[in-house]
PDB file of C-alpha atoms and ligand atoms in Angstrom:
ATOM      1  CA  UNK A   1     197.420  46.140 155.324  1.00 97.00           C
ATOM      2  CA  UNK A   2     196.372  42.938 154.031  1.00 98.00           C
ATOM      3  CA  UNK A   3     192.349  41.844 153.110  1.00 98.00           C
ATOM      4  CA  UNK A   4     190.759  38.852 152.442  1.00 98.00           C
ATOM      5  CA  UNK A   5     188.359  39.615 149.115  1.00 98.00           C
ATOM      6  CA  UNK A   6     184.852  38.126 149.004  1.00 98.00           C
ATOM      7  CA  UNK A   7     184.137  34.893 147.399  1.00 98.00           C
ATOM      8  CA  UNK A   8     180.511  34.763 146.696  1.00 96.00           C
ATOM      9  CA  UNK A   9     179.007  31.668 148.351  1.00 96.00           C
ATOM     10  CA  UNK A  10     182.037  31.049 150.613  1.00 98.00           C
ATOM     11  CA  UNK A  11     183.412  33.963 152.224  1.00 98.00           C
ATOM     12  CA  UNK A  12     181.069  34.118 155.219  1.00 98.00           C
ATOM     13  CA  UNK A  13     182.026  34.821 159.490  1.00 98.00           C
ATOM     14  CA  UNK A  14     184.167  31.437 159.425  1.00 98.00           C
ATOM     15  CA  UNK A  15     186.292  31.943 156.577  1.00 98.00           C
ATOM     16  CA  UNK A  16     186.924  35.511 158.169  1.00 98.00           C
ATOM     17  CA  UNK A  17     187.858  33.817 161.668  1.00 98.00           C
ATOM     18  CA  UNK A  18     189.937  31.486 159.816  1.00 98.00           C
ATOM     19  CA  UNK A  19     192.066  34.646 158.457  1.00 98.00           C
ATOM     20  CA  UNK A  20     192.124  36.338 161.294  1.00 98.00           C
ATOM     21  CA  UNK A  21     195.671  35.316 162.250  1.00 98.00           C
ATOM     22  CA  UNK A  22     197.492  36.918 159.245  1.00 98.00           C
ATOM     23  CA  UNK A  23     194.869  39.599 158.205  1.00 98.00           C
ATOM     24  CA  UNK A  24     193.323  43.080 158.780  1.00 98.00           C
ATOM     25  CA  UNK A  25     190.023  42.704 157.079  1.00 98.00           C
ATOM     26  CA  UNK A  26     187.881  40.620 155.814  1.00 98.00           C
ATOM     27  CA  UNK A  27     185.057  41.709 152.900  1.00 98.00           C
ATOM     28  CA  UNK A  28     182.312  38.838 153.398  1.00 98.00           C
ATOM     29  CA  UNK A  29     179.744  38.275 150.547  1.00 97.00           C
ATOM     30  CA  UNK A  30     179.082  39.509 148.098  1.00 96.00           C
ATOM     31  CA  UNK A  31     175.913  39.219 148.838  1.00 98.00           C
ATOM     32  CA  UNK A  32     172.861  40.353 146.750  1.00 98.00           C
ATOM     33  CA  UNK A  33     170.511  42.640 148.432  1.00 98.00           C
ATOM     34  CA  UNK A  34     167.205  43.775 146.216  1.00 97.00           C
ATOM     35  CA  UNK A  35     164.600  41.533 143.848  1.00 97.00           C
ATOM     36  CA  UNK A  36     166.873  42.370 140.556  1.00 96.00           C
ATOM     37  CA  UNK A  37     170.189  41.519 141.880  1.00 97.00           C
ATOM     38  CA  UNK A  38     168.967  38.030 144.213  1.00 97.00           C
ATOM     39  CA  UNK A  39     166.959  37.097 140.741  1.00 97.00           C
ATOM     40  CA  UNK A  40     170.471  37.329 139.036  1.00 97.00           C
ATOM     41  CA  UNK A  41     172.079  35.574 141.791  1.00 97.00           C
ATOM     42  CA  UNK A  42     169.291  32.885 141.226  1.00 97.00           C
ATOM     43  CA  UNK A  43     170.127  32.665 137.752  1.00 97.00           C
ATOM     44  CA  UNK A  44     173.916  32.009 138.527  1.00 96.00           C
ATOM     45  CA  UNK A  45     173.229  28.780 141.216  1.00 97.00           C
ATOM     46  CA  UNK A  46     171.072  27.538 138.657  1.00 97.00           C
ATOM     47  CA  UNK A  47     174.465  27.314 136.500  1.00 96.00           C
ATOM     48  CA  UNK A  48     176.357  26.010 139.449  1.00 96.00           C
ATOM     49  CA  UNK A  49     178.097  28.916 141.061  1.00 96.00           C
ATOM     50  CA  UNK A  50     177.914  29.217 145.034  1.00 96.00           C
ATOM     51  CA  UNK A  51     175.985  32.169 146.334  1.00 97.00           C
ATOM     52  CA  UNK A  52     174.589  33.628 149.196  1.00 97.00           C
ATOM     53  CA  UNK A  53     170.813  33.604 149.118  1.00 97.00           C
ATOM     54  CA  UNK A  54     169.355  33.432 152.214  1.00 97.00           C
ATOM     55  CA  UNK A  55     165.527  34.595 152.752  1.00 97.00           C
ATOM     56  CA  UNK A  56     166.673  38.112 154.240  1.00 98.00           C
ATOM     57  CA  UNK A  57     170.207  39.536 153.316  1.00 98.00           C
ATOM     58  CA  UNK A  58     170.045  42.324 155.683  1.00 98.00           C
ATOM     59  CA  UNK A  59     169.246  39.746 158.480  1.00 98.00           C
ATOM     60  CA  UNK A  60     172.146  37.563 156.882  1.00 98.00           C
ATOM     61  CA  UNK A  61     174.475  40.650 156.837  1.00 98.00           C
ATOM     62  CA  UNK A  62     173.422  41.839 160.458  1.00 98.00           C
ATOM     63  CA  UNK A  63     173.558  38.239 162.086  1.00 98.00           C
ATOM     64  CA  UNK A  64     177.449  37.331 160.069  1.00 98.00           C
ATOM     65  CA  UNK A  65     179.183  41.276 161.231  1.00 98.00           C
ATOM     66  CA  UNK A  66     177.636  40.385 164.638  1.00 98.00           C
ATOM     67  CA  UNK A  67     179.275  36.865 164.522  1.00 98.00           C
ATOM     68  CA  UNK A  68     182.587  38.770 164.136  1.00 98.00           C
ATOM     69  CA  UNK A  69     181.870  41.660 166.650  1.00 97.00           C
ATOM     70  CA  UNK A  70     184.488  40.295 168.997  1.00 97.00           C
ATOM     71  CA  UNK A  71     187.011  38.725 166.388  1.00 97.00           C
ATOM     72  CA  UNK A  72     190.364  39.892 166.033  1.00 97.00           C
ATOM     73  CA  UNK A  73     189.842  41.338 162.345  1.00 98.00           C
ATOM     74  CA  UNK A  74     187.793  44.149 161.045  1.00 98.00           C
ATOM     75  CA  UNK A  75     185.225  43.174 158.803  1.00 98.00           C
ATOM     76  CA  UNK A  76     183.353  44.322 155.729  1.00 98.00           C
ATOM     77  CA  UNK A  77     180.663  43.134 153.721  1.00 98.00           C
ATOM     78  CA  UNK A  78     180.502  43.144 149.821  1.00 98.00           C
ATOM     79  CA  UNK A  79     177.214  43.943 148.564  1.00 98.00           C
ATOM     80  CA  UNK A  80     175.328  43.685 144.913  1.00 97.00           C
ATOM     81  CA  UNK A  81     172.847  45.859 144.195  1.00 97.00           C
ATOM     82  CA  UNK A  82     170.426  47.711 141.299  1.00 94.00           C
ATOM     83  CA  UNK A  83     169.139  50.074 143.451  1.00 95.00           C
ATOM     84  CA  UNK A  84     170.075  52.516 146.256  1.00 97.00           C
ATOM     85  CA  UNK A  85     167.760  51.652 149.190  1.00 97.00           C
ATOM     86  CA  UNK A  86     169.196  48.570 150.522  1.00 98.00           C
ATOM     87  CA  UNK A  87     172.395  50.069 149.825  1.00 98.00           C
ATOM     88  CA  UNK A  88     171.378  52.439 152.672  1.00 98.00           C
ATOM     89  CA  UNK A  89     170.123  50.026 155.446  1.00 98.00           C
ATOM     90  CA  UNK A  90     172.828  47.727 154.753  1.00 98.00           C
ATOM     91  CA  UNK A  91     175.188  50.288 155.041  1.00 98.00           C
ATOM     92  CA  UNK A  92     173.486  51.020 158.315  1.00 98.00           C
ATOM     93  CA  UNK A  93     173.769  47.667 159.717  1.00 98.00           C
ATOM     94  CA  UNK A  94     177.740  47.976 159.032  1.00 98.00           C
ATOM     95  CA  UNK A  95     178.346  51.230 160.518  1.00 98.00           C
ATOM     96  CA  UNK A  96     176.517  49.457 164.223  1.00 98.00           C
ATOM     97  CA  UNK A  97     179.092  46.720 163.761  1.00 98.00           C
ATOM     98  CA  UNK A  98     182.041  49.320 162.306  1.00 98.00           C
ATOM     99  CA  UNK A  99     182.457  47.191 159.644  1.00 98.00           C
ATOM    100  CA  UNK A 100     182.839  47.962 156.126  1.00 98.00           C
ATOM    101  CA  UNK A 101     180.196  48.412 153.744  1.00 98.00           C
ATOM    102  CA  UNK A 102     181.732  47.715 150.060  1.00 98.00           C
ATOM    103  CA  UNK A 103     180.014  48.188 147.136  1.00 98.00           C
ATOM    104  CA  UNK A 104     180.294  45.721 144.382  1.00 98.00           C
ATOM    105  CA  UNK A 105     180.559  47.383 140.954  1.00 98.00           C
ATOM    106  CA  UNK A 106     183.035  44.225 139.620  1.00 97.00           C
ATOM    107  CA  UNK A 107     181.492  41.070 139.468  1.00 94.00           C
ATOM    108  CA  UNK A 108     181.266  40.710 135.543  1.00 94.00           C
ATOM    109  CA  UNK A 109     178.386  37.472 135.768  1.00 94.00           C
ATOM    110  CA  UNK A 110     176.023  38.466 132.266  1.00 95.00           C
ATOM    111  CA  UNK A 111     173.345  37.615 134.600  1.00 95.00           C
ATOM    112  CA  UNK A 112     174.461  40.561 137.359  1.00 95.00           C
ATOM    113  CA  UNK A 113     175.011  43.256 134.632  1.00 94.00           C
ATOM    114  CA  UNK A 114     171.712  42.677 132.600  1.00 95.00           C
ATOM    115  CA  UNK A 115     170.100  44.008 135.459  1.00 96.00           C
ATOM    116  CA  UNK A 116     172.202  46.843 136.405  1.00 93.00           C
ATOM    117  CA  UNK A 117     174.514  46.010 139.001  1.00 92.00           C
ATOM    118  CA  UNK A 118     178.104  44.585 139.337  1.00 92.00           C
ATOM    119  CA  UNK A 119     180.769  46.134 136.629  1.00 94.00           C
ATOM    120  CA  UNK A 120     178.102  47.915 134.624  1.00 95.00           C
ATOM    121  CA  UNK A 121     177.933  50.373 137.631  1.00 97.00           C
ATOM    122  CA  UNK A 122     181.653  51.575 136.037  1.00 97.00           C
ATOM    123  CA  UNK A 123     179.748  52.957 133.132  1.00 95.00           C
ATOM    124  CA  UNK A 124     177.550  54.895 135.305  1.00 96.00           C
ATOM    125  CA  UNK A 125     179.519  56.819 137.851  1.00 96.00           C
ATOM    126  CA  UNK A 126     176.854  59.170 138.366  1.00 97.00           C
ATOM    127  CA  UNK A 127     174.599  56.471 139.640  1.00 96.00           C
ATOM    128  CA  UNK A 128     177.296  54.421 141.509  1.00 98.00           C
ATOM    129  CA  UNK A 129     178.662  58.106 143.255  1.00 98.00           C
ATOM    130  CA  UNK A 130     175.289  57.791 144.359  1.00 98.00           C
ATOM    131  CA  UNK A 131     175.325  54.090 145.990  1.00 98.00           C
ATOM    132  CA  UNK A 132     178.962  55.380 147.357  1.00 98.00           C
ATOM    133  CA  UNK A 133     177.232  58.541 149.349  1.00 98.00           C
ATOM    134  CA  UNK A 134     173.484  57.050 150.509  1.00 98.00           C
ATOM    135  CA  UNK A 135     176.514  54.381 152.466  1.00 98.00           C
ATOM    136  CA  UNK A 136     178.769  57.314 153.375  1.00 98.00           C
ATOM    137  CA  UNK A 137     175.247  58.968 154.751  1.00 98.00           C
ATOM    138  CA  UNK A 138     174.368  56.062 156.782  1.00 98.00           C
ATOM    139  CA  UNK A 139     177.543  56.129 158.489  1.00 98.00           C
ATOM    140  CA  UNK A 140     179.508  52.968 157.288  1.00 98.00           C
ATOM    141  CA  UNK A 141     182.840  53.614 156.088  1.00 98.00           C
ATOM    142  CA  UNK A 142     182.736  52.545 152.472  1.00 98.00           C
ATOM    143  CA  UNK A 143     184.875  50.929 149.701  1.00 98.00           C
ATOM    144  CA  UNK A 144     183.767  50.091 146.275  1.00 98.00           C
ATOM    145  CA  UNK A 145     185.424  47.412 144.377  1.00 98.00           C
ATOM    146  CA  UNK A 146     186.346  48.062 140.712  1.00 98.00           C
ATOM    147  CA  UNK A 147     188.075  45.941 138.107  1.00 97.00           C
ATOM    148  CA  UNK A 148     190.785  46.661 135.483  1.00 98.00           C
ATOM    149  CA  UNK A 149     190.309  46.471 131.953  1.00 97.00           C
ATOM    150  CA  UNK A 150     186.578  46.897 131.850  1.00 96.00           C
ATOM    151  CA  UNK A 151     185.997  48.547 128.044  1.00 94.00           C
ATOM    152  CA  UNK A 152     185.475  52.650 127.977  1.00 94.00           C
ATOM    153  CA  UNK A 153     186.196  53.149 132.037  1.00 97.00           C
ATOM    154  CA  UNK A 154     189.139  54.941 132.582  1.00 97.00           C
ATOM    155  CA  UNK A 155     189.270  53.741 136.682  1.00 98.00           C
ATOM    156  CA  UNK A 156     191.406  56.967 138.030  1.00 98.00           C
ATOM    157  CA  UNK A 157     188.583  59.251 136.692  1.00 98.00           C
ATOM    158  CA  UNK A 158     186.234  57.011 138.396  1.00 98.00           C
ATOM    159  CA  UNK A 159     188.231  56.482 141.503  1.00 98.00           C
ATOM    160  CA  UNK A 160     188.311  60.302 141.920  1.00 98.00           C
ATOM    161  CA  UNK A 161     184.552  60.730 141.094  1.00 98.00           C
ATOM    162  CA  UNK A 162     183.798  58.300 144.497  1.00 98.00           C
ATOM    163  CA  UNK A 163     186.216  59.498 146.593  1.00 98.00           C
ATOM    164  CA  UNK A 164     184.481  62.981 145.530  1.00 98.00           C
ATOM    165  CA  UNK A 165     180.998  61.406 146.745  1.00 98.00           C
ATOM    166  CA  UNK A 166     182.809  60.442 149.987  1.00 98.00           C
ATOM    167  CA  UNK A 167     184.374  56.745 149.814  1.00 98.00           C
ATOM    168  CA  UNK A 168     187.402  55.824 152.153  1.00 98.00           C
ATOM    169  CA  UNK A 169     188.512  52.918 150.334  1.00 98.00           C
ATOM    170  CA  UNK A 170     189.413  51.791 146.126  1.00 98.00           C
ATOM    171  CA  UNK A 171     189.510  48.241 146.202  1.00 98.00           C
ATOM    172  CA  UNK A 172     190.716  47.653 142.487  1.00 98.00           C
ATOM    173  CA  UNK A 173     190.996  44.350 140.608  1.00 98.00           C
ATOM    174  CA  UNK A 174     193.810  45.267 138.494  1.00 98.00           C
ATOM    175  CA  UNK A 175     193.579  41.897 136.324  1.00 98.00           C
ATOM    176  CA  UNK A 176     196.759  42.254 133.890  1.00 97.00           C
ATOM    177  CA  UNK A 177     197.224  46.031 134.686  1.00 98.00           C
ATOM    178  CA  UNK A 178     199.227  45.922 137.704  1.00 98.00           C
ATOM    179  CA  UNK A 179     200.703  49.633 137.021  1.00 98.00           C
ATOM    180  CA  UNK A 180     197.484  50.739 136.996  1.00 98.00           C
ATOM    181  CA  UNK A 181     197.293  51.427 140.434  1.00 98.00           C
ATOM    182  CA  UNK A 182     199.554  53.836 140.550  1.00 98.00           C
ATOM    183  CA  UNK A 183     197.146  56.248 138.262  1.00 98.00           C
ATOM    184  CA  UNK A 184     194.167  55.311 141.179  1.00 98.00           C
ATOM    185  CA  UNK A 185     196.779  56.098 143.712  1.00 98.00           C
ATOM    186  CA  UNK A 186     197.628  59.696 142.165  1.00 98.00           C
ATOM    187  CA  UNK A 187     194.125  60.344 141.122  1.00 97.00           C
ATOM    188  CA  UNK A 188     192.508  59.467 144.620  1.00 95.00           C
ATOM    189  CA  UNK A 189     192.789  60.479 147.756  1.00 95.00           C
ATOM    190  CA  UNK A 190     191.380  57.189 149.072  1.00 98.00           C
ATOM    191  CA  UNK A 191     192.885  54.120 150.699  1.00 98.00           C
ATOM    192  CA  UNK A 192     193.955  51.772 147.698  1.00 98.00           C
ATOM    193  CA  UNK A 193     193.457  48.202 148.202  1.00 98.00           C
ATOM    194  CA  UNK A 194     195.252  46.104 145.588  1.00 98.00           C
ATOM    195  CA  UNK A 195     193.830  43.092 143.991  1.00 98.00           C
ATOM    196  CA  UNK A 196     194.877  39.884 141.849  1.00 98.00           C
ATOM    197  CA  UNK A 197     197.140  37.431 141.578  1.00 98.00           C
ATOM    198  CA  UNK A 198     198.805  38.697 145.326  1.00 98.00           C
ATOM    199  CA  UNK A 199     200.074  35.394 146.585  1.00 98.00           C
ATOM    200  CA  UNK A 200     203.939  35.709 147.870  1.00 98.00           C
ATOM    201  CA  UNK A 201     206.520  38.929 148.780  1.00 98.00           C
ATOM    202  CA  UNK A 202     207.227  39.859 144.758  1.00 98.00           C
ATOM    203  CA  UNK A 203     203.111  40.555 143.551  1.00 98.00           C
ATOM    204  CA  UNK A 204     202.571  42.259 146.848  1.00 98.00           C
ATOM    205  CA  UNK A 205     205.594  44.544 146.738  1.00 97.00           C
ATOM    206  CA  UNK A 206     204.448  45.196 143.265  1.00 98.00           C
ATOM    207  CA  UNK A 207     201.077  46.694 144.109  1.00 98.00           C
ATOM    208  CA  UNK A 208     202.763  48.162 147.076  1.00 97.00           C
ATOM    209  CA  UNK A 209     205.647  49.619 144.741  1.00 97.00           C
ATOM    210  CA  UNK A 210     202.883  51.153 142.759  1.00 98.00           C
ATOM    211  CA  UNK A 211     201.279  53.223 145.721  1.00 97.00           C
ATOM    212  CA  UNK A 212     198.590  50.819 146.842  1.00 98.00           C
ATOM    213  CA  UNK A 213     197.815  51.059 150.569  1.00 97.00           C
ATOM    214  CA  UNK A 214     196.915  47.804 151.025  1.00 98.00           C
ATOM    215  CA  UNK A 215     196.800  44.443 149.482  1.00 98.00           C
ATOM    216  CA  UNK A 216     194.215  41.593 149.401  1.00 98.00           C
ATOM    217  CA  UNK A 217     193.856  37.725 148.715  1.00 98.00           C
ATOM    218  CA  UNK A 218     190.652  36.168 146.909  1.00 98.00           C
ATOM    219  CA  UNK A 219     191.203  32.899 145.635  1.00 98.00           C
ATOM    220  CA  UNK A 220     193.700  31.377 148.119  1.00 98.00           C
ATOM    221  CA  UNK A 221     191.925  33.282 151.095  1.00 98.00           C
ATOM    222  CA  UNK A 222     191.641  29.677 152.683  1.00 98.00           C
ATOM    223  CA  UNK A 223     195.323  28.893 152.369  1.00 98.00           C
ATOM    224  CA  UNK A 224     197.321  29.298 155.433  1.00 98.00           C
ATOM    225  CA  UNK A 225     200.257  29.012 154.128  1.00 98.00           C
ATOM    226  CA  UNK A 226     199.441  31.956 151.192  1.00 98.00           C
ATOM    227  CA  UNK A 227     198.441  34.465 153.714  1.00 98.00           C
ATOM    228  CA  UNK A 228     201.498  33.773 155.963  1.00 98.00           C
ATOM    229  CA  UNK A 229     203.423  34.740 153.349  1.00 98.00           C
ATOM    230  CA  UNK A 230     201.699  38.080 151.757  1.00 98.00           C
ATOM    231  CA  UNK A 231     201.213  38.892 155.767  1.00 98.00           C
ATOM    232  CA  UNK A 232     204.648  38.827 156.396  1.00 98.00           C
ATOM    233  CA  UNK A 233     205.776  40.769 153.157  1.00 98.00           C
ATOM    234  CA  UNK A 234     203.060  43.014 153.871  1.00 98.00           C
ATOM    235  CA  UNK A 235     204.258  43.560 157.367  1.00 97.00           C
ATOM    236  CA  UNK A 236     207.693  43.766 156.481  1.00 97.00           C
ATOM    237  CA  UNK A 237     206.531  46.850 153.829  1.00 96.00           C
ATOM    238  CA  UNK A 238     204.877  48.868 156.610  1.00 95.00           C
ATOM    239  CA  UNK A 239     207.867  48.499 158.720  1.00 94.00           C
ATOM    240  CA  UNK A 240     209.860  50.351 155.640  1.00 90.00           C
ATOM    241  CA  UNK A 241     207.255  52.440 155.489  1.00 80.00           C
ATOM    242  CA  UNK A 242     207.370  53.557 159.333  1.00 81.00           C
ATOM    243  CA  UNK A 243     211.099  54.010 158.997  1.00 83.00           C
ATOM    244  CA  UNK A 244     210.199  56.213 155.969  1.00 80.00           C
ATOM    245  CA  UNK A 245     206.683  58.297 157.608  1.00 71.00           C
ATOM    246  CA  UNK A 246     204.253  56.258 155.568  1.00 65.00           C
ATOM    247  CA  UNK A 247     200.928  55.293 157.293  1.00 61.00           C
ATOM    248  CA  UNK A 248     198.707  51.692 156.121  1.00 57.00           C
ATOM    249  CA  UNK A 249     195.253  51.895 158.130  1.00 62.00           C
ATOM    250  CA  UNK A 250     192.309  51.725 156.993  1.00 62.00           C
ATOM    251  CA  UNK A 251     190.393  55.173 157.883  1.00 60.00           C
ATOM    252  CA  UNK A 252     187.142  55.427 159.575  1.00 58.00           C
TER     253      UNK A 252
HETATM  254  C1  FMN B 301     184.426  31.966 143.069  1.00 73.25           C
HETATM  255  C2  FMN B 301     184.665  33.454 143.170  1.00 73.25           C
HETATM  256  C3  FMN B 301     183.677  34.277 143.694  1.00 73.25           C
HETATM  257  C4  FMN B 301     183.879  35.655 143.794  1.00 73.25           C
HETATM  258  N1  FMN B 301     182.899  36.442 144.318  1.00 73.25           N
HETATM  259  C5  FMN B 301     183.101  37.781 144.418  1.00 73.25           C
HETATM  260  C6  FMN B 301     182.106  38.626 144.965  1.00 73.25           C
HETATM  261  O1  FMN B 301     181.017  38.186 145.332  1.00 73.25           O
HETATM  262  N2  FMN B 301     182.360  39.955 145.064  1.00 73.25           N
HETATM  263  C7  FMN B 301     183.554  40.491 144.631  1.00 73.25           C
HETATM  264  O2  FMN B 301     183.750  41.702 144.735  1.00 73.25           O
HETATM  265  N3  FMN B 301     184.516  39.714 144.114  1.00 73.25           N
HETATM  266  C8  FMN B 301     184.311  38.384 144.000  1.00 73.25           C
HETATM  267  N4  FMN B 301     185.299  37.592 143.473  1.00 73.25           N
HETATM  268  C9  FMN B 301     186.582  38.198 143.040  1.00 73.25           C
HETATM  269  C10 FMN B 301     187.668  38.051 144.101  1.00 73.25           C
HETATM  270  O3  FMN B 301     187.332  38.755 145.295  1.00 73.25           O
HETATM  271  C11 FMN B 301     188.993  38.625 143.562  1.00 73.25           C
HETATM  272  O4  FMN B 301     188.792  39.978 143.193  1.00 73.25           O
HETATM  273  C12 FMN B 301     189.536  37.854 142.363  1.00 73.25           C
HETATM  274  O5  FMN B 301     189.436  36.459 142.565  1.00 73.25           O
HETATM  275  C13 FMN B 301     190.990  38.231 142.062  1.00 73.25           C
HETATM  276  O6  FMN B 301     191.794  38.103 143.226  1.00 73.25           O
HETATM  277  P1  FMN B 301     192.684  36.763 143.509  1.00 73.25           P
HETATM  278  O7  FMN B 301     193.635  36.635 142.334  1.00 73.25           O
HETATM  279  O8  FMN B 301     193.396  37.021 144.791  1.00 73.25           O
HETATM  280  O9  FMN B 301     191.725  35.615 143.577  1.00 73.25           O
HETATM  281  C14 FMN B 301     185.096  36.224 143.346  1.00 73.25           C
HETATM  282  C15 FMN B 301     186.086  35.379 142.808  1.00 73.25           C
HETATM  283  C16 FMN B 301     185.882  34.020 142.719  1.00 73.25           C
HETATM  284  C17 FMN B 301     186.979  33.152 142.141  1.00 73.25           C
END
């Protein structure tokens, strides 16, 4: 299975179209949902990143799944957020348009993790468990995006603790630590979803060596050629797979 991952000011119902030829699913967004989070978001335009910030996200949200309702590629939308409520009603919105509702505990920004959301949520399973079952509650099927190498997380634990509260999908960043996902793999029950650096047949058989489920593409998301290539090496995998018993979908 091969994703598109969000890029934050970019990745919105046309970029997912565009992908639609060689992918599976595309995670829009993110997209930052409450006062604390679209105040940090605020913060990072005003030092020249691209964001989403439109007037009402879960408007924004409902009106970009529904844009994709009929497209040939699931989608999913990746979400930033201090508290649980709009974790909730977003969550809501995706399960009407069976898309996926991922929770962002990776973005790294200073801005995002002074007030509580992004990869500080990895020092607080308890609270990001939380996020993972108010989604599961609402009915969307739900990944959470993690990232390697973040200081004092060990990510199998954590991967383990949200598939305990109920989500379907690990999307992990594994930055340098491409092993890595085999101890998510073993520890979790969940569809793993690979991430970083995937760009050709040898980094995606890596991840896919290591037990991930599924692989996905941030940075060259927009690059024909890129995802032509991962699709096919991806496709190629499942068809060992078959031959072996293995399965690749995403559940729910
Ligand atoms: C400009 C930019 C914006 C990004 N925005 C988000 C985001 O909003 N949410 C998220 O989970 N990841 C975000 N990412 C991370 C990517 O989805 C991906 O995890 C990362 O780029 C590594 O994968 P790659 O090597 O395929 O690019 C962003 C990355 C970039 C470069």
């Amino acid at each position: 299975m091969l994703a598109l991952a969000s890029l934050s000011g970019a990745a919105d119902a046309d970029w997912a179209r565009a992908g639609a030829p060689y992918a599976d699913l595309a995670l829009l967004g993110g997209i930052a949902l409450d006062a604390d989070s679209r105040g940090a978001a605020r913060e990072l335009v005003a030092r020249g990143r691209e964001e989403f910030l439109p007037d009402d996200p879960l408007a924004f949200v409902d009106a970009q799944l529904a844009a994709l309702d009929d497209a040939p590629i699931r989608a999913g939308m990746n979400v930033r957020s201090a508290t649980v409520a709009p974790i909730r009603e977003t969550a809501s919105i995706c399960a009407d348009h069976d898309a996926v509702l991922e929770i962002n505990a990776h973005c790294r920004q200073d801005e995002l993790c002074a007030v509580g959301c992004g990869e500080t949520l990895l020092r607080d399973t308890e609270r990001l468990a939380a996020f993972v079952a108010a989604a599961v509650d609402a009915g969307a099927t739900v990944s959470v995006k993690v990232r390697a190498e973040v200081d004092g997380v060990a990510l199998p634990a954590t991967a383990r603790a949200l598939t305990d509260a109920g989500a379907d999908v690990i999307h992990v960043d594994a930055m340098d630590s491409e092993p890595l996902i085999a101890d998510v793999a073993a520890a979790s029950d969940a569809f793993v979803l690979a991430n970083n650096g995937v760009r050709d047949r040898a980094t995606a058989w890596e991840y896919l060596a290591y037990g991930a489920d599924g692989v996905s593409v941030g940075r060259p998301s927009d690059d024909p050629a890129v995802l032509e290539r991962v699709a096919r090496a991806v496709a190629d995998w499942e068809r060992r797979g078959r031959d072996a018993g293995r399965d690749g979908e995403v559940p729910g």
